[in-house]
GROMACS .gro file of C-alpha atoms in nm:
model
  277
    1MET     CA    1  -9.453   1.147   0.083
    2ARG     CA    2  -9.155   0.918   0.079
    3GLU     CA    3  -9.023   0.776  -0.290
    4TYR     CA    4  -8.973   0.427  -0.310
    5ILE     CA    5  -8.803   0.244  -0.534
    6THR     CA    6  -8.887  -0.105  -0.615
    7ILE     CA    7  -8.636  -0.356  -0.695
    8ILE     CA    8  -8.762  -0.684  -0.868
    9ILE     CA    9  -8.526  -1.008  -0.751
   10ALA     CA   10  -8.590  -1.324  -0.994
   11HIS     CA   11  -8.650  -1.644  -0.754
   12HIS     CA   12  -8.496  -1.956  -0.925
   13GLU     CA   13  -8.705  -2.293  -0.899
   14GLY     CA   14  -8.996  -2.154  -1.046
   15LYS     CA   15  -9.131  -1.914  -0.727
   16PRO     CA   16  -9.229  -1.618  -0.791
   17PRO     CA   17  -9.016  -1.303  -0.770
   18LYS     CA   18  -8.946  -1.101  -0.456
   19THR     CA   19  -8.991  -0.752  -0.445
   20LEU     CA   20  -8.771  -0.503  -0.243
   21LYS     CA   21  -8.857  -0.123  -0.198
   22ILE     CA   22  -8.535   0.134  -0.145
   23ARG     CA   23  -8.614   0.432  -0.028
   24LYS     CA   24  -8.428   0.712  -0.292
   25SER     CA   25  -8.325   0.877  -0.032
   26HIS     CA   26  -8.124   0.531   0.100
   27LEU     CA   27  -8.029   0.501  -0.221
   28LYS     CA   28  -7.880   0.860  -0.308
   29ALA     CA   29  -7.665   0.798   0.009
   30PHE     CA   30  -7.579   0.432  -0.076
   31VAL     CA   31  -7.449   0.578  -0.427
   32ALA     CA   32  -7.323   0.858  -0.268
   33SER     CA   33  -7.107   0.631  -0.032
   34ALA     CA   34  -7.003   0.419  -0.331
   35VAL     CA   35  -6.880   0.675  -0.539
   36SER     CA   36  -6.675   0.844  -0.258
   37PHE     CA   37  -6.558   0.493  -0.157
   38CYS     CA   38  -6.434   0.446  -0.526
   39PHE     CA   39  -6.303   0.789  -0.518
   40LEU     CA   40  -6.115   0.745  -0.202
   41SER     CA   41  -6.007   0.433  -0.335
   42PHE     CA   42  -5.842   0.576  -0.674
   43LEU     CA   43  -5.699   0.850  -0.476
   44SER     CA   44  -5.528   0.598  -0.228
   45TYR     CA   45  -5.387   0.424  -0.525
   46ALA     CA   46  -5.247   0.686  -0.677
   47THR     CA   47  -5.093   0.832  -0.397
   48SER     CA   48  -4.976   0.455  -0.328
   49TRP     CA   49  -4.787   0.462  -0.662
   50HIS     CA   50  -4.685   0.827  -0.676
   51LEU     CA   51  -4.500   0.715  -0.341
   52LEU     CA   52  -4.400   0.331  -0.472
   53SER     CA   53  -4.249   0.502  -0.761
   54GLU     CA   54  -4.072   0.789  -0.569
   55ARG     CA   55  -3.927   0.515  -0.348
   56GLN     CA   56  -3.762   0.339  -0.624
   57LYS     CA   57  -3.671   0.647  -0.778
   58LEU     CA   58  -3.518   0.712  -0.424
   59LYS     CA   59  -3.384   0.350  -0.414
   60ALA     CA   60  -3.217   0.404  -0.718
   61GLU     CA   61  -3.076   0.670  -0.613
   62ALA     CA   62  -2.904   0.557  -0.343
   63LYS     CA   63  -2.751   0.286  -0.491
   64LYS     CA   64  -2.625   0.498  -0.790
   65LEU     CA   65  -2.450   0.727  -0.432
   66PHE     CA   66  -2.305   0.375  -0.305
   67GLU     CA   67  -2.181   0.255  -0.612
   68GLU     CA   68  -2.032   0.618  -0.640
   69LYS     CA   69  -1.917   0.624  -0.274
   70LYS     CA   70  -1.780   0.263  -0.318
   71MET     CA   71  -1.589   0.412  -0.659
   72VAL     CA   72  -1.440   0.686  -0.499
   73LEU     CA   73  -1.322   0.485  -0.205
   74THR     CA   74  -1.099   0.252  -0.444
   75GLN     CA   75  -0.977   0.582  -0.659
   76LYS     CA   76  -0.872   0.765  -0.284
   77GLU     CA   77  -0.725   0.340  -0.209
   78GLN     CA   78  -0.524   0.346  -0.576
   79LEU     CA   79  -0.431   0.717  -0.512
   80SER     CA   80  -0.289   0.636  -0.182
   81GLN     CA   81  -0.114   0.332  -0.310
   82GLU     CA   82  -0.021   0.555  -0.602
   83ARG     CA   83   0.102   0.834  -0.403
   84GLU     CA   84   0.281   0.561  -0.167
   85VAL     CA   85   0.484   0.427  -0.502
   86MET     CA   86   0.550   0.757  -0.609
   87ARG     CA   87   0.701   0.829  -0.263
   88GLU     CA   88   0.952   0.524  -0.228
   89LYS     CA   89   1.043   0.590  -0.604
   90LEU     CA   90   1.147   0.925  -0.473
   91ARG     CA   91   1.345   0.765  -0.195
   92VAL     CA   92   1.509   0.504  -0.453
   93ILE     CA   93   1.630   0.839  -0.654
   94GLU     CA   94   1.750   1.008  -0.354
   95THR     CA   95   1.945   0.774  -0.212
   96LYS     CA   96   2.070   0.687  -0.561
   97MET     CA   97   2.170   1.015  -0.628
   98ALA     CA   98   2.304   1.045  -0.293
   99THR     CA   99   2.533   0.768  -0.402
  100VAL     CA  100   2.659   0.929  -0.671
  101GLU     CA  101   2.731   1.264  -0.485
  102GLU     CA  102   2.907   1.038  -0.219
  103TYR     CA  103   3.080   0.879  -0.446
  104LEU     CA  104   3.186   1.190  -0.595
  105SER     CA  105   3.304   1.351  -0.290
  106LYS     CA  106   3.531   1.018  -0.209
  107ARG     CA  107   3.646   1.045  -0.529
  108GLY     CA  108   3.738   1.419  -0.396
  109VAL     CA  109   3.559   1.594  -0.660
  110ILE     CA  110   3.394   1.907  -0.589
  111GLY     CA  111   3.078   2.007  -0.803
  112LYS     CA  112   2.724   2.142  -0.801
  113THR     CA  113   2.407   1.989  -0.705
  114LEU     CA  114   2.340   1.665  -0.932
  115ALA     CA  115   2.079   1.661  -1.197
  116VAL     CA  116   1.884   1.419  -1.382
  117GLY     CA  117   1.738   1.481  -1.697
  118GLY     CA  118   1.759   1.853  -1.725
  119ALA     CA  119   1.616   1.915  -1.314
  120SER     CA  120   1.760   1.870  -1.018
  121TYR     CA  121   1.618   1.561  -0.854
  122LYS     CA  122   1.523   1.722  -0.543
  123ASP     CA  123   1.276   1.931  -0.734
  124VAL     CA  124   1.081   1.586  -0.864
  125SER     CA  125   0.707   1.625  -0.926
  126TYR     CA  126   0.513   1.415  -0.683
  127ARG     CA  127   0.247   1.338  -0.974
  128ASP     CA  128   0.366   1.149  -1.295
  129VAL     CA  129   0.481   0.788  -1.194
  130SER     CA  130   0.656   0.760  -1.560
  131TYR     CA  131   0.858   1.068  -1.501
  132LEU     CA  132   0.991   0.953  -1.164
  133GLU     CA  133   1.037   0.640  -1.358
  134PHE     CA  134   1.233   0.811  -1.636
  135LEU     CA  135   1.446   0.975  -1.320
  136GLU     CA  136   1.513   0.601  -1.152
  137ASP     CA  137   1.620   0.526  -1.519
  138ARG     CA  138   1.883   0.850  -1.561
  139ALA     CA  139   1.981   0.754  -1.193
  140ASP     CA  140   2.079   0.443  -1.315
  141TYR     CA  141   2.236   0.577  -1.585
  142LEU     CA  142   2.405   0.843  -1.423
  143LEU     CA  143   2.543   0.648  -1.137
  144SER     CA  144   2.675   0.423  -1.408
  145ARG     CA  145   2.867   0.655  -1.635
  146VAL     CA  146   3.019   0.858  -1.355
  147LYS     CA  147   3.165   0.512  -1.206
  148ALA     CA  148   3.311   0.501  -1.555
  149THR     CA  149   3.459   0.792  -1.608
  150PRO     CA  150   3.808   0.867  -1.465
  151LEU     CA  151   3.679   1.132  -1.175
  152GLY     CA  152   3.942   1.249  -0.919
  153TYR     CA  153   4.302   1.210  -0.763
  154PRO     CA  154   4.454   0.908  -0.808
  155ILE     CA  155   4.686   1.051  -0.513
  156PHE     CA  156   4.631   1.291  -0.271
  157GLY     CA  157   4.963   1.552  -0.315
  158ARG     CA  158   5.121   1.867  -0.466
  159ILE     CA  159   5.081   1.891  -0.852
  160THR     CA  160   5.460   1.939  -0.970
  161SER     CA  161   5.409   1.966  -1.344
  162HIS     CA  162   5.074   2.040  -1.536
  163MET     CA  163   4.982   1.929  -1.910
  164GLY     CA  164   5.125   2.079  -2.166
  165TRP     CA  165   5.408   2.238  -2.297
  166ARG     CA  166   5.694   2.264  -2.070
  167LYS     CA  167   6.109   2.301  -2.014
  168ASN     CA  168   6.284   1.978  -2.059
  169PRO     CA  169   6.379   1.870  -1.701
  170PHE     CA  170   6.687   1.699  -1.895
  171GLY     CA  171   6.842   1.890  -2.136
  172ARG     CA  172   6.722   2.179  -2.353
  173GLY     CA  173   6.437   2.262  -2.528
  174TYR     CA  174   6.064   2.230  -2.467
  175GLU     CA  175   5.877   1.929  -2.451
  176PHE     CA  176   5.510   1.829  -2.462
  177HIS     CA  177   5.384   1.687  -2.126
  178SER     CA  178   5.087   1.487  -2.179
  179GLY     CA  179   4.975   1.423  -1.828
  180ILE     CA  180   4.998   1.591  -1.434
  181ASP     CA  181   5.261   1.510  -1.234
  182ILE     CA  182   5.161   1.421  -0.875
  183GLU     CA  183   5.389   1.427  -0.584
  184ALA     CA  184   5.413   1.202  -0.341
  185PRO     CA  185   5.622   0.969  -0.089
  186ILE     CA  186   5.767   0.618  -0.215
  187GLY     CA  187   5.511   0.349  -0.129
  188SER     CA  188   5.200   0.579  -0.150
  189LYS     CA  189   4.891   0.377  -0.282
  190VAL     CA  190   4.783   0.485  -0.674
  191LYS     CA  191   4.382   0.457  -0.702
  192ALA     CA  192   4.221   0.364  -0.999
  193THR     CA  193   3.972   0.683  -1.052
  194ALA     CA  194   3.706   0.461  -1.260
  195ASP     CA  195   3.547   0.137  -1.266
  196GLY     CA  196   3.745  -0.091  -1.604
  197VAL     CA  197   3.946  -0.352  -1.746
  198VAL     CA  198   4.350  -0.338  -1.676
  199GLU     CA  199   4.465  -0.323  -2.024
  200PHE     CA  200   4.849  -0.333  -1.937
  201ALA     CA  201   5.023  -0.385  -1.663
  202GLY     CA  202   5.427  -0.359  -1.706
  203ARG     CA  203   5.710  -0.173  -1.796
  204TYR     CA  204   5.600   0.143  -2.046
  205PHE     CA  205   5.854   0.292  -2.267
  206ASP     CA  206   6.025   0.601  -2.028
  207TYR     CA  207   5.710   0.596  -1.825
  208GLY     CA  208   5.897   0.270  -1.601
  209LYS     CA  209   5.626   0.097  -1.447
  210ALA     CA  210   5.320   0.166  -1.532
  211VAL     CA  211   4.943   0.061  -1.531
  212ILE     CA  212   4.664   0.173  -1.862
  213ILE     CA  213   4.313   0.111  -1.743
  214ARG     CA  214   4.031   0.097  -2.013
  215HIS     CA  215   3.716   0.211  -1.906
  216PRO     CA  216   3.360   0.137  -2.013
  217SER     CA  217   3.311   0.539  -2.132
  218GLY     CA  218   3.579   0.509  -2.368
  219TYR     CA  219   3.869   0.678  -2.197
  220LEU     CA  220   4.195   0.525  -2.096
  221THR     CA  221   4.352   0.619  -1.798
  222LEU     CA  222   4.755   0.557  -1.743
  223TYR     CA  223   4.976   0.557  -1.400
  224GLY     CA  224   5.300   0.599  -1.461
  225HIS     CA  225   5.676   0.576  -1.281
  226LEU     CA  226   5.551   0.333  -1.021
  227SER     CA  227   5.739   0.140  -0.764
  228GLN     CA  228   5.517  -0.174  -0.786
  229ILE     CA  229   5.216  -0.280  -0.976
  230ASP     CA  230   4.928  -0.473  -0.767
  231VAL     CA  231   4.729  -0.532  -1.052
  232LYS     CA  232   4.755  -0.781  -1.378
  233GLU     CA  233   4.617  -0.748  -1.729
  234GLY     CA  234   4.264  -0.800  -1.798
  235GLN     CA  235   4.183  -0.778  -1.388
  236LYS     CA  236   3.865  -0.579  -1.320
  237VAL     CA  237   3.913  -0.319  -1.086
  238LYS     CA  238   3.665  -0.039  -0.972
  239ALA     CA  239   3.695   0.313  -0.869
  240GLY     CA  240   3.907   0.313  -0.582
  241ASP     CA  241   4.105  -0.029  -0.592
  242THR     CA  242   4.493   0.020  -0.574
  243VAL     CA  243   4.670   0.005  -0.911
  244GLY     CA  244   5.000   0.023  -0.762
  245ARG     CA  245   5.269   0.254  -0.536
  246VAL     CA  246   5.429   0.565  -0.602
  247GLY     CA  247   5.777   0.545  -0.737
  248SER     CA  248   6.046   0.701  -1.003
  249THR     CA  249   6.102   0.431  -1.253
  250GLY     CA  250   6.158   0.558  -1.622
  251ARG     CA  251   6.207   0.877  -1.711
  252SER     CA  252   6.165   1.061  -1.384
  253THR     CA  253   6.310   1.340  -1.153
  254GLY     CA  254   6.209   1.183  -0.801
  255PRO     CA  255   5.913   1.023  -0.619
  256HIS     CA  256   5.602   1.114  -0.782
  257LEU     CA  257   5.311   0.986  -1.024
  258HIS     CA  258   5.243   1.060  -1.346
  259TYR     CA  259   4.856   1.015  -1.455
  260GLU     CA  260   4.736   1.067  -1.762
  261VAL     CA  261   4.400   1.052  -1.904
  262ILE     CA  262   4.322   0.992  -2.309
  263LYS     CA  263   4.033   0.975  -2.531
  264ASP     CA  264   4.062   0.828  -2.887
  265ASN     CA  265   4.405   0.826  -2.870
  266ARG     CA  266   4.425   1.193  -2.799
  267PRO     CA  267   4.537   1.305  -2.403
  268ILE     CA  268   4.247   1.528  -2.249
  269ASN     CA  269   4.367   1.758  -1.944
  270PRO     CA  270   4.324   1.540  -1.579
  271LEU     CA  271   4.242   1.852  -1.424
  272ASP     CA  272   3.896   1.863  -1.592
  273PHE     CA  273   3.795   1.541  -1.430
  274ILE     CA  274   3.968   1.627  -1.130
  275ALA     CA  275   3.748   1.914  -0.986
  276TRP     CA  276   3.418   2.085  -1.138
  277ARG     CA  277   3.507   2.412  -1.156
   0.00000   0.00000   0.00000
């Protein structure tokens, strides 16, 4: 026997209610379908929410990765620029040090590889910009000091008398020779051995015609027995400039240049400045 469920539906406007009979099997099927629909709807919603959450998470991670990639590219560009700056600074340092070595070579100075800041400029670290800037400053300082320090020969020739006590060439006994004598033909050009200012130019006691130059480093250089003076007092000169010509004026035994290096009013052996040994 089939079972029915009676459903009474009220009617408006005073009409009698309607009666609706539904089989229990149909109602059960309907309820099961409704429950399944609700369950599937909830499952679909939960799955969609989970997928949306995962999508948002992946989107955030992708954005983070993009920002990190952008930062890495920016850092890479900065490092590339810094490396180029370092290379340029190193090239500047090498150029300046090459200038120093060329200067010393022209002055006739023999020496070892120059060092700046206690280390060879060829062993510079490429990773420290501040250290390169320090080395560049040291290179500038070294170049300025080198140019202001009397180095090399004022004229090339045979050294006929060294600094120190020697037999008096004009009489008996011994005398102290405060410089060195360099033999050269009369008229040969005498060069300044460092940048400086001419402090004296004229006849100077037994030195005959002489030139005295004061250098920024605190040294004085004296060029004596000249036949001709080519500079004036107060004139600025650079290393290698001609200050006069070889002669035999004053107390001299023949054509030569008397050359002195002086510091704090005391003569220093010029050979210590002519060649590094």
